[in-house]
Amino acid sequence: MTVPDLRDLTTQLCSFETTDGAEAAAAEWLCDRLADAGFETHTWEADPHRLAEHPSFPDDPADIDAAGRPSVAGVLEFGDPDAGRTIVLNGHLDVVPADDDLWTSDPFDPVWGEADDGAETLTCRGAVDMKAAVAACVHAAIDLREAVDAGDLDLDGRVVVEAVAGEEEGGLGAAAAALDSPYPFDRDAALVAEPTKLRAVTATEGTVMKRLRIAGRSAHAATRWNGVDTLPLFERIRRAFMELEAERCERVTHPLYEAFDVPWPIVCGRVDAGSWASTVPGTLTAEWRIGVAPGETVDEVDAEFETRLAEVVADDDWLSEHPPEFDRFSIMFEPAEIDAEEPVVRSLQAAMTDAGLSDTAPAGATYGADNRHYIAAGVPTVVFGPGSIDQAHFPDETIRWADVETAREVIRDTAVRFLGVDDIDGTVGVNGS
């Protein structure tokens, strides 16, 4: 029963170009490695018709790209598994595209290097988000099994390591697993190993994606006064939305988000206006990502921005006569949060302390993750992993290797504590105790 060591497993996973729905080869390869290491393996694909009923996904199954995108998992059982708990260690295989021109190396040719302080680093697409963390979860489970086999631990229960597809597209694999479990047993808790700088994240933000369409009137640039330029109209709307963002950051509060300058950010990530350089732009399309705080719903925040847009429209003669369209598109992320007293959180905090991590306080994150799917299904889920979100989706995505090793240790010990806990105070069955 062998599997590549943590370094080699990470390197090989990162060598797969798992962009644009191309997770299958990596999933098959990892499933084989899990089987080689003695895991009982499971494979599933998301059903677009099932996901179309889910609030995170488009209503039309044809708009959900799930075919040929398997998610895989490996299960290890200890003692009497049905007498103990089950913990899921989750990560995703898909990565966002990489613009080769902005990288100093091939994004899918992992490069080992050294930081300014001498720390070993790994640079490649997926190093942070989040193939190193997937590999850390695999080896955390193997480490636990080796300790049980050596007689150092006496545990009942299961560890499930998941590598899912389509997280960047709303969580295809995780949502499918949460809605219709691929396992013949219950799940008691989960840990999603997204990059948290080795912090215990108990709250994640939601997002609503909106597309704005504005109609003006085209005219020749030489007589631009005959046209209605959509760009000034857009700027009025953008300014109103940024003002609403500032108001929301003052009005909507959460104790885990006080450290963020902009806890509920909005971004207009794409604008397409006009058709020709010498023509007044008579059409404009803008796509927005709007933050949703834990405790809010996507619908509530959507309604706030619809109301603000209506106020701008009412104050402008042209927009009143030609009202913009402002529709949801793509995926939605509901916010998610669990109580810091959940056993999986307390198990994680104790493991962090044992590893020398001093900041074990619960934290919030301004991004969404697959934890929301499991929480919605009644599975308490904490987010913890190596690397920083500041590196995710960036050129020359880089992770400090020592953080991956630490994550492996902490995730293993979290599972040990969660499976071995006899009561809420955290008594752990070690060496038969």
PDB file of C-alpha atoms in Angstrom, residues 87-368:
ATOM      1  CA  ILE A  87     -14.953  13.310   9.322  1.00  0.00           C
ATOM      2  CA  VAL A  88     -14.590  14.479   5.728  1.00  0.00           C
ATOM      3  CA  LEU A  89     -11.383  16.197   4.567  1.00  0.00           C
ATOM      4  CA  ASN A  90     -12.313  18.087   1.430  1.00  0.00           C
ATOM      5  CA  GLY A  91     -10.429  19.822  -1.352  1.00  0.00           C
ATOM      6  CA  HIS A  92     -11.019  20.588  -5.013  1.00  0.00           C
ATOM      7  CA  LEU A  93      -9.110  19.568  -8.129  1.00  0.00           C
ATOM      8  CA  ASP A  94     -10.161  22.325 -10.507  1.00  0.00           C
ATOM      9  CA  VAL A  95      -8.115  25.493 -10.908  1.00  0.00           C
ATOM     10  CA  VAL A  96      -8.745  28.809 -12.621  1.00  0.00           C
ATOM     11  CA  PRO A  97      -7.067  29.458 -15.979  1.00  0.00           C
ATOM     12  CA  ALA A  98      -3.564  30.893 -16.042  1.00  0.00           C
ATOM     13  CA  ASP A  99      -2.451  33.645 -18.406  1.00  0.00           C
ATOM     14  CA  ASP A 100       0.929  32.301 -19.538  1.00  0.00           C
ATOM     15  CA  ASP A 101       2.134  35.770 -20.537  1.00  0.00           C
ATOM     16  CA  LEU A 102       1.891  36.953 -16.920  1.00  0.00           C
ATOM     17  CA  TRP A 103       3.844  34.021 -15.443  1.00  0.00           C
ATOM     18  CA  THR A 104       7.615  33.727 -15.200  1.00  0.00           C
ATOM     19  CA  SER A 105       7.359  29.954 -15.751  1.00  0.00           C
ATOM     20  CA  ASP A 106       4.960  27.404 -17.214  1.00  0.00           C
ATOM     21  CA  PRO A 107       1.962  27.496 -14.818  1.00  0.00           C
ATOM     22  CA  PHE A 108       1.610  23.706 -14.947  1.00  0.00           C
ATOM     23  CA  ASP A 109       5.290  22.885 -14.596  1.00  0.00           C
ATOM     24  CA  PRO A 110       5.796  23.056 -10.796  1.00  0.00           C
ATOM     25  CA  VAL A 111       8.862  25.046  -9.762  1.00  0.00           C
ATOM     26  CA  TRP A 112      10.519  24.565  -6.399  1.00  0.00           C
ATOM     27  CA  GLY A 113      12.238  27.680  -5.155  1.00  0.00           C
ATOM     28  CA  GLU A 114      13.241  29.731  -2.153  1.00  0.00           C
ATOM     29  CA  ALA A 115      11.637  32.782  -0.558  1.00  0.00           C
ATOM     30  CA  ASP A 116      13.645  35.815   0.493  1.00  0.00           C
ATOM     31  CA  ASP A 117      13.853  34.418   4.028  1.00  0.00           C
ATOM     32  CA  GLY A 118      15.170  31.071   2.796  1.00  0.00           C
ATOM     33  CA  ALA A 119      11.905  29.147   3.114  1.00  0.00           C
ATOM     34  CA  GLU A 120      11.238  26.508   0.473  1.00  0.00           C
ATOM     35  CA  THR A 121       8.410  27.395  -1.929  1.00  0.00           C
ATOM     36  CA  LEU A 122       6.372  25.795  -4.687  1.00  0.00           C
ATOM     37  CA  THR A 123       5.158  27.886  -7.619  1.00  0.00           C
ATOM     38  CA  CYS A 124       2.492  26.656 -10.036  1.00  0.00           C
ATOM     39  CA  ARG A 125      -1.210  27.033 -10.745  1.00  0.00           C
ATOM     40  CA  GLY A 126      -3.035  25.185  -7.956  1.00  0.00           C
ATOM     41  CA  ALA A 127      -0.190  25.260  -5.448  1.00  0.00           C
ATOM     42  CA  VAL A 128      -2.324  27.393  -3.120  1.00  0.00           C
ATOM     43  CA  ASP A 129      -5.818  26.885  -4.522  1.00  0.00           C
ATOM     44  CA  MET A 130      -5.671  24.055  -3.682  1.00  0.00           C
ATOM     45  CA  LYS A 131      -3.804  20.930  -4.745  1.00  0.00           C
ATOM     46  CA  ALA A 132      -1.122  21.099  -2.049  1.00  0.00           C
ATOM     47  CA  ALA A 133      -3.949  21.044   0.491  1.00  0.00           C
ATOM     48  CA  VAL A 134      -5.565  18.037  -1.215  1.00  0.00           C
ATOM     49  CA  ALA A 135      -2.269  16.191  -0.945  1.00  0.00           C
ATOM     50  CA  ALA A 136      -1.949  17.249   2.702  1.00  0.00           C
ATOM     51  CA  CYS A 137      -5.396  15.775   3.420  1.00  0.00           C
ATOM     52  CA  VAL A 138      -4.428  12.478   1.772  1.00  0.00           C
ATOM     53  CA  HIS A 139      -1.263  12.187   3.840  1.00  0.00           C
ATOM     54  CA  ALA A 140      -2.984  13.341   7.030  1.00  0.00           C
ATOM     55  CA  ALA A 141      -5.351  10.374   6.685  1.00  0.00           C
ATOM     56  CA  ILE A 142      -2.489   7.976   5.902  1.00  0.00           C
ATOM     57  CA  ASP A 143      -0.537   9.261   8.920  1.00  0.00           C
ATOM     58  CA  LEU A 144      -3.540   8.596  11.133  1.00  0.00           C
ATOM     59  CA  ARG A 145      -3.910   5.053   9.805  1.00  0.00           C
ATOM     60  CA  GLU A 146      -0.225   4.346  10.389  1.00  0.00           C
ATOM     61  CA  ALA A 147      -0.559   5.504  13.993  1.00  0.00           C
ATOM     62  CA  VAL A 148      -3.569   3.221  14.492  1.00  0.00           C
ATOM     63  CA  ASP A 149      -1.771   0.275  12.857  1.00  0.00           C
ATOM     64  CA  ALA A 150       1.241   0.877  15.110  1.00  0.00           C
ATOM     65  CA  GLY A 151      -0.963   0.722  18.193  1.00  0.00           C
ATOM     66  CA  ASP A 152      -0.393   4.360  19.098  1.00  0.00           C
ATOM     67  CA  LEU A 153      -4.086   5.220  18.681  1.00  0.00           C
ATOM     68  CA  ASP A 154      -7.290   3.377  19.537  1.00  0.00           C
ATOM     69  CA  LEU A 155     -10.067   4.871  17.455  1.00  0.00           C
ATOM     70  CA  ASP A 156     -13.476   4.034  16.040  1.00  0.00           C
ATOM     71  CA  GLY A 157     -14.708   5.911  13.006  1.00  0.00           C
ATOM     72  CA  ARG A 158     -13.855   6.982   9.479  1.00  0.00           C
ATOM     73  CA  VAL A 159     -11.813   9.544   7.592  1.00  0.00           C
ATOM     74  CA  VAL A 160     -12.999  10.491   4.108  1.00  0.00           C
ATOM     75  CA  VAL A 161     -10.648  12.380   1.771  1.00  0.00           C
ATOM     76  CA  GLU A 162     -12.513  14.126  -1.049  1.00  0.00           C
ATOM     77  CA  ALA A 163     -11.128  15.699  -4.212  1.00  0.00           C
ATOM     78  CA  VAL A 164     -14.073  17.352  -5.921  1.00  0.00           C
ATOM     79  CA  ALA A 165     -14.717  18.937  -9.305  1.00  0.00           C
ATOM     80  CA  GLY A 166     -16.031  22.361 -10.167  1.00  0.00           C
ATOM     81  CA  GLU A 167     -15.526  24.298  -6.936  1.00  0.00           C
ATOM     82  CA  GLU A 168     -14.665  27.393  -8.923  1.00  0.00           C
ATOM     83  CA  GLU A 169     -18.013  27.028 -10.721  1.00  0.00           C
ATOM     84  CA  GLY A 170     -20.158  26.913  -7.614  1.00  0.00           C
ATOM     85  CA  GLY A 171     -19.083  23.607  -6.119  1.00  0.00           C
ATOM     86  CA  LEU A 172     -20.378  20.966  -8.542  1.00  0.00           C
ATOM     87  CA  GLY A 173     -18.869  17.965  -6.778  1.00  0.00           C
ATOM     88  CA  ALA A 174     -19.405  19.171  -3.229  1.00  0.00           C
ATOM     89  CA  ALA A 175     -22.990  20.248  -3.869  1.00  0.00           C
ATOM     90  CA  ALA A 176     -23.757  16.876  -5.424  1.00  0.00           C
ATOM     91  CA  ALA A 177     -22.185  15.063  -2.457  1.00  0.00           C
ATOM     92  CA  ALA A 178     -24.056  17.253   0.019  1.00  0.00           C
ATOM     93  CA  LEU A 179     -27.428  16.785  -1.693  1.00  0.00           C
ATOM     94  CA  ASP A 180     -27.071  13.043  -2.331  1.00  0.00           C
ATOM     95  CA  SER A 181     -24.320  11.430  -0.295  1.00  0.00           C
ATOM     96  CA  PRO A 182     -22.120   9.060  -2.319  1.00  0.00           C
ATOM     97  CA  TYR A 183     -21.398   7.112   0.869  1.00  0.00           C
ATOM     98  CA  PRO A 184     -23.392   4.422   2.714  1.00  0.00           C
ATOM     99  CA  PHE A 185     -22.793   6.160   6.060  1.00  0.00           C
ATOM    100  CA  ASP A 186     -23.499   9.494   7.739  1.00  0.00           C
ATOM    101  CA  ARG A 187     -21.005  12.361   7.902  1.00  0.00           C
ATOM    102  CA  ASP A 188     -20.546  14.035  11.265  1.00  0.00           C
ATOM    103  CA  ALA A 189     -18.234  16.903  10.305  1.00  0.00           C
ATOM    104  CA  ALA A 190     -16.004  18.191   7.536  1.00  0.00           C
ATOM    105  CA  LEU A 191     -12.871  20.260   7.093  1.00  0.00           C
ATOM    106  CA  VAL A 192     -12.419  22.135   3.804  1.00  0.00           C
ATOM    107  CA  ALA A 193      -8.718  22.824   3.285  1.00  0.00           C
ATOM    108  CA  GLU A 194      -8.931  26.118   1.377  1.00  0.00           C
ATOM    109  CA  PRO A 195      -6.063  28.600   1.915  1.00  0.00           C
ATOM    110  CA  THR A 196      -6.656  30.340   5.266  1.00  0.00           C
ATOM    111  CA  LYS A 197      -3.068  31.167   6.319  1.00  0.00           C
ATOM    112  CA  LEU A 198      -3.462  28.295   8.808  1.00  0.00           C
ATOM    113  CA  ARG A 199      -6.380  30.064  10.515  1.00  0.00           C
ATOM    114  CA  ALA A 200      -9.607  28.408  11.664  1.00  0.00           C
ATOM    115  CA  VAL A 201     -12.309  29.938   9.464  1.00  0.00           C
ATOM    116  CA  THR A 202     -15.844  29.406  10.751  1.00  0.00           C
ATOM    117  CA  ALA A 203     -17.634  31.969   8.547  1.00  0.00           C
ATOM    118  CA  THR A 204     -17.427  32.513   4.801  1.00  0.00           C
ATOM    119  CA  GLU A 205     -18.988  35.242   2.713  1.00  0.00           C
ATOM    120  CA  GLY A 206     -21.576  34.810   0.022  1.00  0.00           C
ATOM    121  CA  THR A 207     -21.787  36.424  -3.387  1.00  0.00           C
ATOM    122  CA  VAL A 208     -24.438  37.357  -5.896  1.00  0.00           C
ATOM    123  CA  MET A 209     -23.439  37.731  -9.539  1.00  0.00           C
ATOM    124  CA  LYS A 210     -25.358  40.333 -11.546  1.00  0.00           C
ATOM    125  CA  ARG A 211     -25.224  41.463 -15.177  1.00  0.00           C
ATOM    126  CA  LEU A 212     -26.170  45.063 -15.982  1.00  0.00           C
ATOM    127  CA  ARG A 213     -27.235  46.057 -19.499  1.00  0.00           C
ATOM    128  CA  ILE A 214     -27.611  49.732 -20.418  1.00  0.00           C
ATOM    129  CA  ALA A 215     -29.057  51.017 -23.701  1.00  0.00           C
ATOM    130  CA  GLY A 216     -27.992  54.430 -24.996  1.00  0.00           C
ATOM    131  CA  ARG A 217     -28.026  55.753 -28.562  1.00  0.00           C
ATOM    132  CA  SER A 218     -25.204  55.370 -31.055  1.00  0.00           C
ATOM    133  CA  ALA A 219     -23.993  58.274 -33.193  1.00  0.00           C
ATOM    134  CA  HIS A 220     -20.987  59.162 -35.311  1.00  0.00           C
ATOM    135  CA  ALA A 221     -18.137  60.444 -33.208  1.00  0.00           C
ATOM    136  CA  ALA A 222     -18.024  63.606 -35.305  1.00  0.00           C
ATOM    137  CA  THR A 223     -21.530  64.428 -34.095  1.00  0.00           C
ATOM    138  CA  ARG A 224     -21.461  62.772 -30.715  1.00  0.00           C
ATOM    139  CA  TRP A 225     -24.089  65.217 -29.386  1.00  0.00           C
ATOM    140  CA  ASN A 226     -26.629  63.273 -31.401  1.00  0.00           C
ATOM    141  CA  GLY A 227     -25.956  60.153 -29.360  1.00  0.00           C
ATOM    142  CA  VAL A 228     -26.450  59.056 -25.750  1.00  0.00           C
ATOM    143  CA  ASP A 229     -23.202  57.708 -24.352  1.00  0.00           C
ATOM    144  CA  THR A 230     -23.686  54.700 -22.052  1.00  0.00           C
ATOM    145  CA  LEU A 231     -20.414  55.268 -20.187  1.00  0.00           C
ATOM    146  CA  PRO A 232     -21.571  58.314 -18.147  1.00  0.00           C
ATOM    147  CA  LEU A 233     -24.782  56.421 -17.384  1.00  0.00           C
ATOM    148  CA  PHE A 234     -22.735  53.477 -16.187  1.00  0.00           C
ATOM    149  CA  GLU A 235     -20.553  55.735 -14.048  1.00  0.00           C
ATOM    150  CA  ARG A 236     -23.624  57.101 -12.244  1.00  0.00           C
ATOM    151  CA  ILE A 237     -24.750  53.582 -11.457  1.00  0.00           C
ATOM    152  CA  ARG A 238     -21.258  52.477 -10.468  1.00  0.00           C
ATOM    153  CA  ARG A 239     -20.871  55.458  -8.150  1.00  0.00           C
ATOM    154  CA  ALA A 240     -24.231  54.689  -6.526  1.00  0.00           C
ATOM    155  CA  PHE A 241     -23.243  51.059  -6.014  1.00  0.00           C
ATOM    156  CA  MET A 242     -19.907  52.013  -4.441  1.00  0.00           C
ATOM    157  CA  GLU A 243     -21.757  54.355  -2.097  1.00  0.00           C
ATOM    158  CA  LEU A 244     -24.049  51.467  -1.170  1.00  0.00           C
ATOM    159  CA  GLU A 245     -20.995  49.290  -0.549  1.00  0.00           C
ATOM    160  CA  ALA A 246     -19.665  51.899   1.906  1.00  0.00           C
ATOM    161  CA  GLU A 247     -23.053  52.150   3.615  1.00  0.00           C
ATOM    162  CA  ARG A 248     -23.288  48.371   3.940  1.00  0.00           C
ATOM    163  CA  CYS A 249     -19.797  48.137   5.408  1.00  0.00           C
ATOM    164  CA  GLU A 250     -20.904  50.537   8.138  1.00  0.00           C
ATOM    165  CA  ARG A 251     -24.381  49.121   8.686  1.00  0.00           C
ATOM    166  CA  VAL A 252     -23.854  45.363   8.352  1.00  0.00           C
ATOM    167  CA  THR A 253     -21.529  44.150  11.086  1.00  0.00           C
ATOM    168  CA  HIS A 254     -20.097  40.797  12.103  1.00  0.00           C
ATOM    169  CA  PRO A 255     -17.496  40.184  14.833  1.00  0.00           C
ATOM    170  CA  LEU A 256     -15.303  38.013  12.591  1.00  0.00           C
ATOM    171  CA  TYR A 257     -15.073  40.681   9.874  1.00  0.00           C
ATOM    172  CA  GLU A 258     -14.044  43.738  11.862  1.00  0.00           C
ATOM    173  CA  ALA A 259     -10.452  43.481  10.633  1.00  0.00           C
ATOM    174  CA  PHE A 260     -11.436  43.899   6.971  1.00  0.00           C
ATOM    175  CA  ASP A 261     -11.415  47.432   5.531  1.00  0.00           C
ATOM    176  CA  VAL A 262     -14.150  46.366   3.106  1.00  0.00           C
ATOM    177  CA  PRO A 263     -15.896  43.344   4.592  1.00  0.00           C
ATOM    178  CA  TRP A 264     -18.661  43.114   1.943  1.00  0.00           C
ATOM    179  CA  PRO A 265     -16.894  44.132  -1.270  1.00  0.00           C
ATOM    180  CA  ILE A 266     -18.471  44.653  -4.668  1.00  0.00           C
ATOM    181  CA  VAL A 267     -16.474  44.512  -7.874  1.00  0.00           C
ATOM    182  CA  CYS A 268     -17.406  45.296 -11.446  1.00  0.00           C
ATOM    183  CA  GLY A 269     -15.088  42.761 -13.022  1.00  0.00           C
ATOM    184  CA  ARG A 270     -16.058  43.162 -16.644  1.00  0.00           C
ATOM    185  CA  VAL A 271     -17.348  46.026 -18.798  1.00  0.00           C
ATOM    186  CA  ASP A 272     -18.076  45.826 -22.534  1.00  0.00           C
ATOM    187  CA  ALA A 273     -19.251  49.039 -24.213  1.00  0.00           C
ATOM    188  CA  GLY A 274     -19.732  50.217 -27.782  1.00  0.00           C
ATOM    189  CA  SER A 275     -18.874  48.674 -31.116  1.00  0.00           C
ATOM    190  CA  TRP A 276     -16.382  51.002 -32.826  1.00  0.00           C
ATOM    191  CA  ALA A 277     -13.828  53.631 -31.824  1.00  0.00           C
ATOM    192  CA  SER A 278     -15.513  56.389 -33.810  1.00  0.00           C
ATOM    193  CA  THR A 279     -19.048  55.600 -32.652  1.00  0.00           C
ATOM    194  CA  VAL A 280     -20.729  56.806 -29.476  1.00  0.00           C
ATOM    195  CA  PRO A 281     -21.178  53.645 -27.363  1.00  0.00           C
ATOM    196  CA  GLY A 282     -24.886  52.894 -27.468  1.00  0.00           C
ATOM    197  CA  THR A 283     -24.746  49.642 -25.537  1.00  0.00           C
ATOM    198  CA  LEU A 284     -22.953  48.584 -22.378  1.00  0.00           C
ATOM    199  CA  THR A 285     -22.805  45.335 -20.418  1.00  0.00           C
ATOM    200  CA  ALA A 286     -21.196  45.159 -16.973  1.00  0.00           C
ATOM    201  CA  GLU A 287     -20.798  42.131 -14.717  1.00  0.00           C
ATOM    202  CA  TRP A 288     -20.747  42.493 -10.933  1.00  0.00           C
ATOM    203  CA  ARG A 289     -19.747  40.386  -7.973  1.00  0.00           C
ATOM    204  CA  ILE A 290     -21.519  41.553  -4.798  1.00  0.00           C
ATOM    205  CA  GLY A 291     -20.554  40.378  -1.304  1.00  0.00           C
ATOM    206  CA  VAL A 292     -23.137  38.854   1.053  1.00  0.00           C
ATOM    207  CA  ALA A 293     -22.451  38.817   4.804  1.00  0.00           C
ATOM    208  CA  PRO A 294     -22.988  35.780   7.031  1.00  0.00           C
ATOM    209  CA  GLY A 295     -26.491  36.154   8.386  1.00  0.00           C
ATOM    210  CA  GLU A 296     -27.764  37.742   5.158  1.00  0.00           C
ATOM    211  CA  THR A 297     -29.231  35.987   2.140  1.00  0.00           C
ATOM    212  CA  VAL A 298     -28.418  36.422  -1.513  1.00  0.00           C
ATOM    213  CA  ASP A 299     -32.016  37.519  -2.114  1.00  0.00           C
ATOM    214  CA  GLU A 300     -31.837  40.269   0.522  1.00  0.00           C
ATOM    215  CA  VAL A 301     -28.632  41.762  -0.847  1.00  0.00           C
ATOM    216  CA  ASP A 302     -29.813  41.430  -4.428  1.00  0.00           C
ATOM    217  CA  ALA A 303     -32.910  43.432  -3.473  1.00  0.00           C
ATOM    218  CA  GLU A 304     -30.773  46.211  -1.918  1.00  0.00           C
ATOM    219  CA  PHE A 305     -28.868  46.737  -5.156  1.00  0.00           C
ATOM    220  CA  GLU A 306     -32.034  46.535  -7.242  1.00  0.00           C
ATOM    221  CA  THR A 307     -33.510  49.293  -5.071  1.00  0.00           C
ATOM    222  CA  ARG A 308     -30.423  51.485  -5.409  1.00  0.00           C
ATOM    223  CA  LEU A 309     -30.445  51.025  -9.174  1.00  0.00           C
ATOM    224  CA  ALA A 310     -34.121  52.014  -9.271  1.00  0.00           C
ATOM    225  CA  GLU A 311     -33.258  55.232  -7.431  1.00  0.00           C
ATOM    226  CA  VAL A 312     -30.602  56.125 -10.026  1.00  0.00           C
ATOM    227  CA  VAL A 313     -32.989  55.330 -12.864  1.00  0.00           C
ATOM    228  CA  ALA A 314     -35.762  57.460 -11.359  1.00  0.00           C
ATOM    229  CA  ASP A 315     -33.385  60.426 -11.166  1.00  0.00           C
ATOM    230  CA  ASP A 316     -32.363  60.271 -14.844  1.00  0.00           C
ATOM    231  CA  ASP A 317     -34.692  61.054 -17.742  1.00  0.00           C
ATOM    232  CA  TRP A 318     -32.961  58.795 -20.268  1.00  0.00           C
ATOM    233  CA  LEU A 319     -32.708  55.806 -17.898  1.00  0.00           C
ATOM    234  CA  SER A 320     -36.324  56.281 -16.842  1.00  0.00           C
ATOM    235  CA  GLU A 321     -37.395  55.998 -20.478  1.00  0.00           C
ATOM    236  CA  HIS A 322     -34.886  53.204 -21.209  1.00  0.00           C
ATOM    237  CA  PRO A 323     -34.571  51.241 -17.937  1.00  0.00           C
ATOM    238  CA  PRO A 324     -31.477  49.037 -17.648  1.00  0.00           C
ATOM    239  CA  GLU A 325     -31.665  45.277 -17.243  1.00  0.00           C
ATOM    240  CA  PHE A 326     -30.049  43.937 -14.079  1.00  0.00           C
ATOM    241  CA  ASP A 327     -30.204  40.146 -13.898  1.00  0.00           C
ATOM    242  CA  ARG A 328     -28.478  37.375 -12.016  1.00  0.00           C
ATOM    243  CA  PHE A 329     -26.151  35.175 -13.986  1.00  0.00           C
ATOM    244  CA  SER A 330     -23.691  32.362 -13.384  1.00  0.00           C
ATOM    245  CA  ILE A 331     -23.364  30.943  -9.875  1.00  0.00           C
ATOM    246  CA  MET A 332     -24.378  32.254  -6.460  1.00  0.00           C
ATOM    247  CA  PHE A 333     -22.673  31.649  -3.140  1.00  0.00           C
ATOM    248  CA  GLU A 334     -24.793  31.721  -0.010  1.00  0.00           C
ATOM    249  CA  PRO A 335     -22.807  32.755   3.097  1.00  0.00           C
ATOM    250  CA  ALA A 336     -22.117  30.072   5.678  1.00  0.00           C
ATOM    251  CA  GLU A 337     -21.213  29.969   9.346  1.00  0.00           C
ATOM    252  CA  ILE A 338     -20.942  27.449  12.173  1.00  0.00           C
ATOM    253  CA  ASP A 339     -20.732  27.834  15.931  1.00  0.00           C
ATOM    254  CA  ALA A 340     -17.178  28.021  17.237  1.00  0.00           C
ATOM    255  CA  GLU A 341     -18.165  25.490  19.903  1.00  0.00           C
ATOM    256  CA  GLU A 342     -18.764  22.736  17.351  1.00  0.00           C
ATOM    257  CA  PRO A 343     -16.587  19.704  18.165  1.00  0.00           C
ATOM    258  CA  VAL A 344     -14.802  19.885  14.793  1.00  0.00           C
ATOM    259  CA  VAL A 345     -13.782  23.495  15.494  1.00  0.00           C
ATOM    260  CA  ARG A 346     -12.590  22.696  18.995  1.00  0.00           C
ATOM    261  CA  SER A 347     -10.692  19.672  17.693  1.00  0.00           C
ATOM    262  CA  LEU A 348      -9.011  21.887  15.094  1.00  0.00           C
ATOM    263  CA  GLN A 349      -8.115  24.563  17.642  1.00  0.00           C
ATOM    264  CA  ALA A 350      -6.546  21.992  19.974  1.00  0.00           C
ATOM    265  CA  ALA A 351      -4.538  20.548  17.065  1.00  0.00           C
ATOM    266  CA  MET A 352      -3.396  24.031  16.073  1.00  0.00           C
ATOM    267  CA  THR A 353      -2.203  24.720  19.594  1.00  0.00           C
ATOM    268  CA  ASP A 354      -0.257  21.441  19.668  1.00  0.00           C
ATOM    269  CA  ALA A 355       1.416  22.445  16.381  1.00  0.00           C
ATOM    270  CA  GLY A 356       2.530  25.781  17.841  1.00  0.00           C
ATOM    271  CA  LEU A 357       0.007  27.959  16.026  1.00  0.00           C
ATOM    272  CA  SER A 358      -0.784  30.720  18.479  1.00  0.00           C
ATOM    273  CA  ASP A 359      -3.769  32.340  16.731  1.00  0.00           C
ATOM    274  CA  THR A 360      -6.544  29.793  17.092  1.00  0.00           C
ATOM    275  CA  ALA A 361      -9.427  32.267  17.328  1.00  0.00           C
ATOM    276  CA  PRO A 362     -12.257  31.709  14.819  1.00  0.00           C
ATOM    277  CA  ALA A 363     -11.926  33.871  11.712  1.00  0.00           C
ATOM    278  CA  GLY A 364     -14.089  34.996   8.812  1.00  0.00           C
ATOM    279  CA  ALA A 365     -13.205  34.941   5.114  1.00  0.00           C
ATOM    280  CA  THR A 366     -14.451  37.293   2.394  1.00  0.00           C
ATOM    281  CA  TYR A 367     -14.599  34.461  -0.141  1.00  0.00           C
ATOM    282  CA  GLY A 368     -17.027  31.582  -0.546  1.00  0.00           C
TER     283      GLY A 368
END
